[in-house]
mmCIF file of C-alpha atoms in Angstrom:
data_model
loop_
_atom_site.group_PDB
_atom_site.id
_atom_site.type_symbol
_atom_site.label_atom_id
_atom_site.label_comp_id
_atom_site.label_asym_id
_atom_site.label_seq_id
_atom_site.Cartn_x
_atom_site.Cartn_y
_atom_site.Cartn_z
ATOM 1 C CA MET A 1008 -59.038 -1.001 78.449
ATOM 2 C CA ALA A 1009 -55.713 0.765 77.964
ATOM 3 C CA GLN A 1010 -54.604 3.046 80.754
ATOM 4 C CA ALA A 1011 -53.785 5.940 78.467
ATOM 5 C CA THR A 1012 -52.173 9.156 79.615
ATOM 6 C CA GLN A 1013 -54.616 12.080 79.765
ATOM 7 C CA GLU A 1014 -52.201 14.922 80.532
ATOM 8 C CA PHE A 1015 -50.093 15.869 77.536
ATOM 9 C CA GLY A 1016 -47.259 18.216 76.636
ATOM 10 C CA ASP A 1017 -47.079 20.826 73.909
ATOM 11 C CA TRP A 1018 -47.198 18.620 70.834
ATOM 12 C CA PRO A 1019 -50.670 17.746 69.545
ATOM 13 C CA LEU A 1020 -50.573 15.797 66.304
ATOM 14 C CA LYS A 1021 -51.653 18.789 64.250
ATOM 15 C CA ARG A 1022 -48.642 20.792 65.461
ATOM 16 C CA LEU A 1023 -46.333 17.850 64.773
ATOM 17 C CA MET A 1024 -47.755 17.702 61.258
ATOM 18 C CA THR A 1025 -47.256 21.427 60.675
ATOM 19 C CA GLU A 1026 -43.809 21.835 62.217
ATOM 20 C CA VAL A 1027 -42.079 18.441 62.035
ATOM 21 C CA VAL A 1028 -43.328 15.448 60.043
ATOM 22 C CA GLY A 1029 -45.917 16.749 57.599
ATOM 23 C CA SER A 1030 -43.884 18.460 54.890
ATOM 24 C CA GLY A 1031 -43.394 15.417 52.685
ATOM 25 C CA PRO A 1032 -41.041 12.442 52.418
ATOM 26 C CA LYS A 1033 -37.946 14.465 51.461
ATOM 27 C CA SER A 1034 -38.199 17.486 53.710
ATOM 28 C CA ALA A 1035 -39.906 16.127 56.849
ATOM 29 C CA ASP A 1036 -37.911 16.054 60.069
ATOM 30 C CA ASP A 1037 -37.707 13.228 62.557
ATOM 31 C CA MET A 1038 -39.381 13.622 65.913
ATOM 32 C CA THR A 1039 -37.572 13.599 69.216
ATOM 33 C CA ARG A 1040 -38.268 10.666 71.516
ATOM 34 C CA GLU A 1041 -40.433 12.944 73.675
ATOM 35 C CA GLN A 1042 -42.473 14.140 70.702
ATOM 36 C CA ALA A 1043 -43.046 10.584 69.461
ATOM 37 C CA ARG A 1044 -44.013 9.431 72.959
ATOM 38 C CA GLU A 1045 -46.557 12.198 73.329
ATOM 39 C CA ALA A 1046 -47.970 11.494 69.882
ATOM 40 C CA PHE A 1047 -48.725 7.880 70.690
ATOM 41 C CA GLN A 1048 -50.016 8.713 74.144
ATOM 42 C CA ARG A 1049 -52.517 11.047 72.484
ATOM 43 C CA ILE A 1050 -53.435 8.361 69.938
ATOM 44 C CA LEU A 1051 -54.085 5.717 72.599
ATOM 45 C CA ALA A 1052 -56.201 8.212 74.532
ATOM 46 C CA GLY A 1053 -58.354 8.856 71.457
ATOM 47 C CA ALA A 1054 -57.423 12.550 71.448
ATOM 48 C CA PRO A 1055 -56.779 13.191 67.725
ATOM 49 C CA ASP A 1056 -59.748 13.552 65.408
ATOM 50 C CA PRO A 1057 -59.847 10.919 62.634
ATOM 51 C CA THR A 1058 -58.609 13.273 59.902
ATOM 52 C CA THR A 1059 -55.584 14.417 61.889
ATOM 53 C CA LEU A 1060 -54.746 10.870 62.978
ATOM 54 C CA GLY A 1061 -54.939 9.583 59.407
ATOM 55 C CA ALA A 1062 -52.720 12.403 58.179
ATOM 56 C CA PHE A 1063 -50.194 11.732 60.936
ATOM 57 C CA TRP A 1064 -50.058 8.017 60.171
ATOM 58 C CA LEU A 1065 -49.603 8.725 56.472
ATOM 59 C CA ALA A 1066 -46.890 11.323 57.136
ATOM 60 C CA ASN A 1067 -45.015 8.766 59.230
ATOM 61 C CA ARG A 1068 -45.300 6.282 56.381
ATOM 62 C CA TRP A 1069 -43.984 8.814 53.857
ATOM 63 C CA LYS A 1070 -41.011 9.952 55.866
ATOM 64 C CA ARG A 1071 -40.270 6.504 57.381
ATOM 65 C CA ASN A 1072 -39.856 6.245 61.127
ATOM 66 C CA ASN A 1073 -36.379 5.955 62.564
ATOM 67 C CA PRO A 1074 -35.541 3.513 65.385
ATOM 68 C CA GLU A 1075 -35.840 6.180 68.095
ATOM 69 C CA GLU A 1076 -39.397 7.010 67.033
ATOM 70 C CA LEU A 1077 -40.383 3.340 66.769
ATOM 71 C CA ALA A 1078 -38.857 2.685 70.190
ATOM 72 C CA ALA A 1079 -40.813 5.582 71.676
ATOM 73 C CA TYR A 1080 -44.060 4.250 70.189
ATOM 74 C CA THR A 1081 -43.241 0.749 71.444
ATOM 75 C CA ASP A 1082 -42.435 1.950 74.947
ATOM 76 C CA VAL A 1083 -45.727 3.837 75.239
ATOM 77 C CA MET A 1084 -47.588 0.772 73.966
ATOM 78 C CA ARG A 1085 -45.835 -1.400 76.547
ATOM 79 C CA GLU A 1086 -46.504 1.101 79.350
ATOM 80 C CA GLU A 1087 -50.097 2.009 78.604
ATOM 81 C CA SER A 1088 -51.656 -0.820 76.616
ATOM 82 C CA VAL A 1089 -49.835 -4.147 76.882
ATOM 83 C CA VAL A 1090 -50.834 -6.522 79.682
ATOM 84 C CA THR A 1091 -47.984 -8.973 80.135
ATOM 85 C CA ALA A 1092 -48.186 -12.448 81.636
ATOM 86 C CA GLU A 1093 -44.853 -14.187 81.960
ATOM 87 C CA PRO A 1094 -44.751 -17.993 81.901
ATOM 88 C CA ASP A 1095 -42.310 -19.868 84.122
ATOM 89 C CA CYS A 1096 -40.428 -21.080 81.064
ATOM 90 C CA ASP A 1097 -38.635 -18.630 78.776
ATOM 91 C CA PRO A 1098 -40.227 -18.984 75.318
ATOM 92 C CA VAL A 1099 -39.271 -17.735 71.888
ATOM 93 C CA ASP A 1100 -41.520 -14.794 71.020
ATOM 94 C CA CYS A 1101 -42.848 -15.156 67.467
ATOM 95 C CA GLY A 1102 -44.302 -11.867 66.281
ATOM 96 C CA ALA A 1103 -45.389 -12.400 62.707
ATOM 97 C CA ASN A 1104 -47.127 -9.611 60.811
ATOM 98 C CA TYR A 1105 -50.605 -9.463 62.297
ATOM 99 C CA ASP A 1106 -52.386 -8.810 59.018
ATOM 100 C CA GLY A 1107 -51.594 -12.335 57.933
ATOM 101 C CA LYS A 1108 -51.071 -14.327 54.761
ATOM 102 C CA HIS A 1109 -53.411 -14.685 51.798
ATOM 103 C CA THR A 1110 -51.602 -17.061 49.433
ATOM 104 C CA SER A 1111 -49.315 -19.566 51.156
ATOM 105 C CA ALA A 1112 -49.935 -21.868 54.105
ATOM 106 C CA VAL A 1113 -49.282 -20.573 57.615
ATOM 107 C CA LEU A 1114 -46.490 -22.836 58.857
ATOM 108 C CA GLY A 1115 -45.772 -21.224 62.217
ATOM 109 C CA VAL A 1116 -48.367 -23.153 64.205
ATOM 110 C CA GLY A 1117 -46.933 -26.495 63.138
ATOM 111 C CA ALA A 1118 -43.366 -25.230 63.473
ATOM 112 C CA GLY A 1119 -44.032 -23.870 66.951
ATOM 113 C CA ILE A 1120 -45.608 -27.119 68.091
ATOM 114 C CA VAL A 1121 -42.668 -29.123 66.739
ATOM 115 C CA ALA A 1122 -40.249 -26.847 68.582
ATOM 116 C CA ALA A 1123 -42.324 -27.097 71.762
ATOM 117 C CA ALA A 1124 -42.280 -30.887 71.583
ATOM 118 C CA ALA A 1125 -38.499 -30.725 71.251
ATOM 119 C CA GLY A 1126 -38.188 -28.636 74.422
ATOM 120 C CA THR A 1127 -38.154 -25.121 72.937
ATOM 121 C CA PRO A 1128 -41.203 -23.262 74.309
ATOM 122 C CA VAL A 1129 -42.811 -20.930 71.786
ATOM 123 C CA VAL A 1130 -45.211 -18.014 72.103
ATOM 124 C CA VAL A 1131 -47.214 -16.645 69.166
ATOM 125 C CA HIS A 1132 -49.527 -13.645 69.185
ATOM 126 C CA SER A 1133 -51.961 -12.105 66.731
ATOM 127 C CA GLY A 1134 -55.240 -10.307 66.328
ATOM 128 C CA ASP A 1135 -58.288 -11.194 64.257
ATOM 129 C CA ARG A 1136 -58.313 -10.096 60.583
ATOM 130 C CA VAL A 1137 -56.060 -7.120 61.284
ATOM 131 C CA PRO A 1138 -55.848 -4.330 58.667
ATOM 132 C CA THR A 1139 -54.656 -3.943 56.026
ATOM 133 C CA GLN A 1140 -54.718 -7.433 54.534
ATOM 134 C CA LYS A 1141 -57.137 -8.882 57.095
ATOM 135 C CA ALA A 1142 -55.765 -12.256 56.064
ATOM 136 C CA THR A 1143 -55.035 -15.511 57.881
ATOM 137 C CA ALA A 1144 -52.931 -15.221 61.024
ATOM 138 C CA TYR A 1145 -52.058 -17.499 63.934
ATOM 139 C CA LYS A 1146 -55.475 -17.168 65.575
ATOM 140 C CA HIS A 1147 -57.382 -18.451 62.578
ATOM 141 C CA VAL A 1148 -55.300 -21.596 62.101
ATOM 142 C CA LEU A 1149 -55.520 -22.397 65.814
ATOM 143 C CA ASP A 1150 -59.298 -21.860 65.764
ATOM 144 C CA GLU A 1151 -59.591 -24.236 62.831
ATOM 145 C CA LEU A 1152 -57.560 -26.826 64.758
ATOM 146 C CA GLY A 1153 -59.900 -26.606 67.746
ATOM 147 C CA VAL A 1154 -57.451 -24.776 70.020
ATOM 148 C CA ARG A 1155 -58.807 -22.027 72.310
ATOM 149 C CA THR A 1156 -57.641 -18.551 71.338
ATOM 150 C CA ASP A 1157 -59.962 -16.201 73.231
ATOM 151 C CA LEU A 1158 -57.638 -16.219 76.231
ATOM 152 C CA GLU A 1159 -56.734 -13.766 78.939
ATOM 153 C CA PRO A 1160 -52.974 -13.181 79.236
ATOM 154 C CA ALA A 1161 -52.653 -15.269 82.413
ATOM 155 C CA GLU A 1162 -54.339 -18.178 80.629
ATOM 156 C CA SER A 1163 -51.933 -17.781 77.724
ATOM 157 C CA ALA A 1164 -48.986 -18.006 80.109
ATOM 158 C CA ASP A 1165 -50.464 -21.163 81.632
ATOM 159 C CA MET A 1166 -50.893 -22.628 78.150
ATOM 160 C CA VAL A 1167 -47.174 -22.142 77.476
ATOM 161 C CA ASP A 1168 -46.142 -23.777 80.738
ATOM 162 C CA GLU A 1169 -48.539 -26.708 80.327
ATOM 163 C CA THR A 1170 -47.962 -27.495 76.652
ATOM 164 C CA GLY A 1171 -44.802 -25.675 75.552
ATOM 165 C CA PHE A 1172 -46.786 -23.590 73.048
ATOM 166 C CA GLY A 1173 -48.855 -20.523 73.879
ATOM 167 C CA PHE A 1174 -51.125 -18.084 72.058
ATOM 168 C CA TYR A 1175 -51.689 -14.496 73.213
ATOM 169 C CA TYR A 1176 -54.730 -12.711 71.763
ATOM 170 C CA GLN A 1177 -54.302 -9.039 70.955
ATOM 171 C CA PRO A 1178 -57.696 -7.766 72.207
ATOM 172 C CA ALA A 1179 -56.907 -9.270 75.615
ATOM 173 C CA PHE A 1180 -53.256 -8.309 76.048
ATOM 174 C CA ASN A 1181 -53.070 -5.123 73.943
ATOM 175 C CA PRO A 1182 -56.482 -3.423 74.295
ATOM 176 C CA GLY A 1183 -55.274 0.080 73.461
ATOM 177 C CA VAL A 1184 -54.040 -1.024 70.058
ATOM 178 C CA GLN A 1185 -57.180 -3.098 69.560
ATOM 179 C CA ASP A 1186 -59.235 0.067 70.113
ATOM 180 C CA LEU A 1187 -57.508 1.554 67.039
ATOM 181 C CA TYR A 1188 -58.862 -1.189 64.769
ATOM 182 C CA ASP A 1189 -61.579 0.835 63.024
ATOM 183 C CA ARG A 1190 -59.335 3.808 62.323
ATOM 184 C CA ARG A 1191 -56.581 1.554 60.996
ATOM 185 C CA ASP A 1192 -59.116 -0.160 58.785
ATOM 186 C CA GLU A 1193 -60.255 3.166 57.369
ATOM 187 C CA MET A 1194 -56.657 4.085 56.456
ATOM 188 C CA GLY A 1195 -56.324 1.401 53.797
ATOM 189 C CA VAL A 1196 -52.520 1.253 54.186
ATOM 190 C CA ARG A 1197 -50.166 -0.119 56.813
ATOM 191 C CA THR A 1198 -49.082 2.217 59.602
ATOM 192 C CA PHE A 1199 -46.335 2.100 62.212
ATOM 193 C CA VAL A 1200 -48.800 0.257 64.458
ATOM 194 C CA ASN A 1201 -48.390 -2.773 62.164
ATOM 195 C CA THR A 1202 -44.693 -2.686 63.032
ATOM 196 C CA ILE A 1203 -44.741 -2.158 66.770
ATOM 197 C CA GLU A 1204 -47.510 -4.662 67.545
ATOM 198 C CA THR A 1205 -45.215 -7.470 66.393
ATOM 199 C CA ILE A 1206 -42.765 -6.652 69.227
ATOM 200 C CA ALA A 1207 -45.376 -6.173 71.958
ATOM 201 C CA ASN A 1208 -43.782 -9.212 73.703
ATOM 202 C CA PRO A 1209 -46.719 -10.111 75.975
ATOM 203 C CA ALA A 1210 -44.802 -13.039 77.546
ATOM 204 C CA ASN A 1211 -41.696 -10.938 78.350
ATOM 205 C CA ALA A 1212 -39.649 -13.387 76.331
ATOM 206 C CA ASP A 1213 -35.886 -13.094 76.057
ATOM 207 C CA VAL A 1214 -35.671 -14.110 72.383
ATOM 208 C CA HIS A 1215 -37.651 -12.654 69.488
ATOM 209 C CA LEU A 1216 -38.210 -14.198 66.066
ATOM 210 C CA GLY A 1217 -39.572 -11.799 63.464
ATOM 211 C CA SER A 1218 -39.698 -11.152 59.754
ATOM 212 C CA PHE A 1219 -38.819 -8.378 57.320
ATOM 213 C CA TYR A 1220 -39.175 -7.504 53.659
ATOM 214 C CA HIS A 1221 -35.608 -6.236 53.179
ATOM 215 C CA LEU A 1222 -32.397 -6.199 55.227
ATOM 216 C CA ALA A 1223 -32.486 -2.453 55.893
ATOM 217 C CA PHE A 1224 -35.734 -2.952 57.805
ATOM 218 C CA ALA A 1225 -34.170 -5.720 59.901
ATOM 219 C CA LYS A 1226 -31.393 -3.304 60.873
ATOM 220 C CA LYS A 1227 -34.009 -0.708 61.804
ATOM 221 C CA MET A 1228 -35.845 -3.243 63.963
ATOM 222 C CA ALA A 1229 -32.649 -4.297 65.727
ATOM 223 C CA ASN A 1230 -31.854 -0.650 66.444
ATOM 224 C CA THR A 1231 -35.404 -0.210 67.727
ATOM 225 C CA LEU A 1232 -34.760 -2.954 70.277
ATOM 226 C CA VAL A 1233 -31.573 -1.171 71.326
ATOM 227 C CA GLU A 1234 -33.349 2.181 71.665
ATOM 228 C CA SER A 1235 -36.352 0.799 73.556
ATOM 229 C CA GLU A 1236 -36.486 1.293 77.309
ATOM 230 C CA ARG A 1237 -39.276 -1.262 77.807
ATOM 231 C CA LEU A 1238 -38.166 -4.272 75.764
ATOM 232 C CA ASP A 1239 -35.714 -6.681 77.358
ATOM 233 C CA TYR A 1240 -34.846 -8.964 74.462
ATOM 234 C CA SER A 1241 -31.260 -10.165 74.611
ATOM 235 C CA ARG A 1242 -31.427 -11.854 71.217
ATOM 236 C CA ALA A 1243 -33.462 -11.420 68.047
ATOM 237 C CA ILE A 1244 -33.480 -13.100 64.673
ATOM 238 C CA PHE A 1245 -35.221 -11.508 61.728
ATOM 239 C CA PHE A 1246 -35.608 -13.122 58.341
ATOM 240 C CA GLN A 1247 -37.173 -12.459 54.977
ATOM 241 C CA GLY A 1248 -40.300 -14.517 55.458
ATOM 242 C CA MET A 1249 -42.966 -15.641 53.037
ATOM 243 C CA GLU A 1250 -45.495 -12.829 52.547
ATOM 244 C CA GLY A 1251 -43.700 -10.977 55.346
ATOM 245 C CA TYR A 1252 -44.664 -13.724 57.810
ATOM 246 C CA ASP A 1253 -42.363 -15.731 60.076
ATOM 247 C CA ASP A 1254 -42.115 -18.673 57.671
ATOM 248 C CA ILE A 1255 -38.805 -19.290 55.919
ATOM 249 C CA ARG A 1256 -39.367 -19.016 52.195
ATOM 250 C CA PRO A 1257 -38.359 -21.827 49.818
ATOM 251 C CA GLY A 1258 -35.120 -21.201 47.962
ATOM 252 C CA TYR A 1259 -33.192 -18.200 49.239
ATOM 253 C CA THR A 1260 -33.919 -16.509 52.569
ATOM 254 C CA LYS A 1261 -31.925 -13.631 54.071
ATOM 255 C CA VAL A 1262 -31.430 -13.828 57.845
ATOM 256 C CA ALA A 1263 -30.176 -11.227 60.329
ATOM 257 C CA GLU A 1264 -29.175 -12.024 63.917
ATOM 258 C CA TRP A 1265 -28.832 -9.504 66.736
ATOM 259 C CA ASP A 1266 -27.460 -10.176 70.197
ATOM 260 C CA GLN A 1267 -27.468 -7.670 73.039
ATOM 261 C CA GLY A 1268 -24.081 -6.046 73.542
ATOM 262 C CA THR A 1269 -22.839 -6.760 70.021
ATOM 263 C CA GLU A 1270 -22.148 -4.256 67.277
ATOM 264 C CA GLY A 1271 -24.667 -4.376 64.461
ATOM 265 C CA LEU A 1272 -26.153 -7.489 62.856
ATOM 266 C CA GLU A 1273 -24.793 -10.736 61.578
ATOM 267 C CA ASP A 1274 -26.504 -11.550 58.297
ATOM 268 C CA TYR A 1275 -26.394 -14.683 56.178
ATOM 269 C CA GLU A 1276 -28.493 -16.731 53.772
ATOM 270 C CA ILE A 1277 -30.466 -19.952 54.065
ATOM 271 C CA GLU A 1278 -30.816 -22.031 50.900
ATOM 272 C CA THR A 1279 -33.437 -24.724 51.363
ATOM 273 C CA ALA A 1280 -31.820 -26.803 48.624
ATOM 274 C CA GLU A 1281 -28.786 -27.233 50.891
ATOM 275 C CA TYR A 1282 -31.051 -29.181 53.253
ATOM 276 C CA GLY A 1283 -32.329 -31.460 50.506
ATOM 277 C CA MET A 1284 -35.503 -29.426 50.007
ATOM 278 C CA GLU A 1285 -36.076 -28.798 46.317
ATOM 279 C CA MET A 1286 -39.142 -26.582 46.446
ATOM 280 C CA GLU A 1287 -40.410 -23.260 45.176
ATOM 281 C CA ALA A 1288 -42.766 -20.728 46.744
ATOM 282 C CA GLU A 1289 -45.601 -22.026 44.555
ATOM 283 C CA ASP A 1290 -45.269 -25.437 46.205
ATOM 284 C CA LEU A 1291 -46.502 -23.969 49.505
ATOM 285 C CA GLU A 1292 -49.489 -22.092 48.082
ATOM 286 C CA VAL A 1293 -52.981 -23.226 49.081
ATOM 287 C CA ASP A 1294 -56.532 -22.432 48.007
ATOM 288 C CA ASP A 1295 -58.053 -21.746 51.441
ATOM 289 C CA VAL A 1296 -55.275 -20.443 53.681
ATOM 290 C CA THR A 1297 -57.123 -20.935 56.964
ATOM 291 C CA ALA A 1298 -58.643 -24.373 56.383
ATOM 292 C CA ASP A 1299 -55.772 -25.787 54.360
ATOM 293 C CA SER A 1300 -53.134 -24.551 56.828
ATOM 294 C CA ALA A 1301 -54.951 -26.322 59.648
ATOM 295 C CA THR A 1302 -55.343 -29.563 57.696
ATOM 296 C CA ILE A 1303 -51.709 -29.538 56.603
ATOM 297 C CA THR A 1304 -50.549 -28.837 60.166
ATOM 298 C CA GLU A 1305 -52.632 -31.683 61.560
ATOM 299 C CA GLU A 1306 -51.451 -34.160 58.938
ATOM 300 C CA VAL A 1307 -47.782 -33.195 59.240
ATOM 301 C CA LEU A 1308 -47.811 -33.489 63.035
ATOM 302 C CA ALA A 1309 -49.518 -36.883 62.759
ATOM 303 C CA GLY A 1310 -46.766 -38.113 60.429
ATOM 304 C CA GLU A 1311 -49.236 -38.588 57.592
ATOM 305 C CA ARG A 1312 -47.410 -36.481 54.999
ATOM 306 C CA GLU A 1313 -43.992 -36.646 53.357
ATOM 307 C CA ASP A 1314 -43.926 -33.594 51.136
ATOM 308 C CA HIS A 1315 -42.797 -29.990 50.871
ATOM 309 C CA PHE A 1316 -45.092 -28.896 53.697
ATOM 310 C CA THR A 1317 -43.509 -31.444 56.042
ATOM 311 C CA ASP A 1318 -40.036 -30.216 55.090
ATOM 312 C CA ALA A 1319 -41.060 -26.587 55.551
ATOM 313 C CA ILE A 1320 -42.629 -27.127 58.986
ATOM 314 C CA ALA A 1321 -39.610 -29.144 60.135
ATOM 315 C CA LEU A 1322 -37.209 -26.434 58.946
ATOM 316 C CA ASN A 1323 -39.182 -23.659 60.604
ATOM 317 C CA GLY A 1324 -39.414 -25.684 63.803
ATOM 318 C CA ALA A 1325 -35.657 -26.150 63.712
ATOM 319 C CA PHE A 1326 -35.196 -22.429 63.266
ATOM 320 C CA ARG A 1327 -37.141 -21.740 66.462
ATOM 321 C CA MET A 1328 -34.874 -24.159 68.334
ATOM 322 C CA TYR A 1329 -31.842 -22.437 66.856
ATOM 323 C CA ALA A 1330 -33.178 -18.979 67.737
ATOM 324 C CA ARG A 1331 -33.319 -19.954 71.412
ATOM 325 C CA GLN A 1332 -29.913 -21.647 71.064
ATOM 326 C CA ASP A 1333 -31.310 -25.015 72.098
ATOM 327 C CA VAL A 1334 -29.415 -26.620 69.204
ATOM 328 C CA ASP A 1335 -25.961 -25.829 67.893
ATOM 329 C CA SER A 1336 -26.968 -25.531 64.265
ATOM 330 C CA LEU A 1337 -29.955 -25.505 61.963
ATOM 331 C CA GLU A 1338 -28.920 -28.970 60.769
ATOM 332 C CA ASP A 1339 -29.093 -30.335 64.314
ATOM 333 C CA GLY A 1340 -32.472 -28.693 64.798
ATOM 334 C CA LEU A 1341 -33.774 -30.186 61.571
ATOM 335 C CA ASP A 1342 -32.756 -33.689 62.652
ATOM 336 C CA ARG A 1343 -34.475 -33.103 65.988
ATOM 337 C CA ALA A 1344 -37.631 -31.773 64.322
ATOM 338 C CA ARG A 1345 -37.915 -34.840 62.117
ATOM 339 C CA GLU A 1346 -37.481 -37.139 65.121
ATOM 340 C CA ILE A 1347 -40.204 -35.261 66.995
ATOM 341 C CA ILE A 1348 -42.655 -35.629 64.124
ATOM 342 C CA SER A 1349 -41.767 -39.291 63.602
ATOM 343 C CA ASP A 1350 -42.141 -40.410 67.230
ATOM 344 C CA GLY A 1351 -45.515 -38.737 67.785
ATOM 345 C CA SER A 1352 -44.329 -36.097 70.258
ATOM 346 C CA ALA A 1353 -45.508 -33.197 68.099
ATOM 347 C CA GLU A 1354 -48.964 -34.696 67.656
ATOM 348 C CA ALA A 1355 -49.174 -35.138 71.434
ATOM 349 C CA VAL A 1356 -48.561 -31.403 71.972
ATOM 350 C CA LEU A 1357 -51.397 -30.582 69.582
ATOM 351 C CA GLU A 1358 -53.703 -32.835 71.576
ATOM 352 C CA ASP A 1359 -52.583 -31.126 74.792
ATOM 353 C CA LEU A 1360 -53.424 -27.765 73.233
ATOM 354 C CA ARG A 1361 -56.873 -28.957 72.249
ATOM 355 C CA ALA A 1362 -57.478 -30.166 75.780
ATOM 356 C CA PHE A 1363 -56.271 -26.957 77.421
#
């Protein structure tokens, strides 16, 4: 269970609604860091009644949280809910949107395994049918592949060190947020919890790989990392992923890089056609996202496919290597990814995961 704070200050959510955030999207004020911290402490402790909590979440959605507020929420989550377990290696933290994908294949499992086989350890984390989409996430593809996912954080850290790829399960490492599941489900819309859970960083990784829907949000996330007192990322790459997930989309993808100590973001574009990949988003759609993603992953890693899915998994694997700066360029990473698939190293990591 989360170790939530029980002694609060002067800002119950109802007062914050009345005096600060609840007057509508144009006239609402931003909270101070202290007000935002207290708000989430109260939420984790189960203090607000469901009506007040729902109103507060919706008011935050209307007015849009600034980086200071998101950092305050994240810091409280890290202090009072997140149980970290740090592997000996230093993995790339992949925090895709927990509510998953419902149309296109989940490529991150295959991509992470390819990167792991190439020497870039990767950590992924997710829940189980998280609101609002309740769609296919990392856990479901791994389950379908026969990989254990109901792991305690220490086991997840061991998995990373033994195989190069590790899965952290939200109910085990972030129980306070897990306890909010039913109330989030009743909301029917995404809340700021959907944002901060992706940067929970249960492995205390140095590098984060995340996704966004538009560049302004990537800038907000980078500023959140700067404002946070509990996150120690030194580097983060955000990109405009398929369905908001951490899969590079076919065609044009916007990318934003942030490095600690630098001013702002460096942003650029990836065009898959420049890498000889002539594909469209429709080419990566599947009928059953969970089952088909697992089958595609297995076949790609075994070297049994030569199609758009193979190209996409190789490219996303290369991007994880590049994020950790294990290769000098995406082109070098792509060559390495293809070698890893061809020589059977990626398939061997999958077998190690199944045996873990």
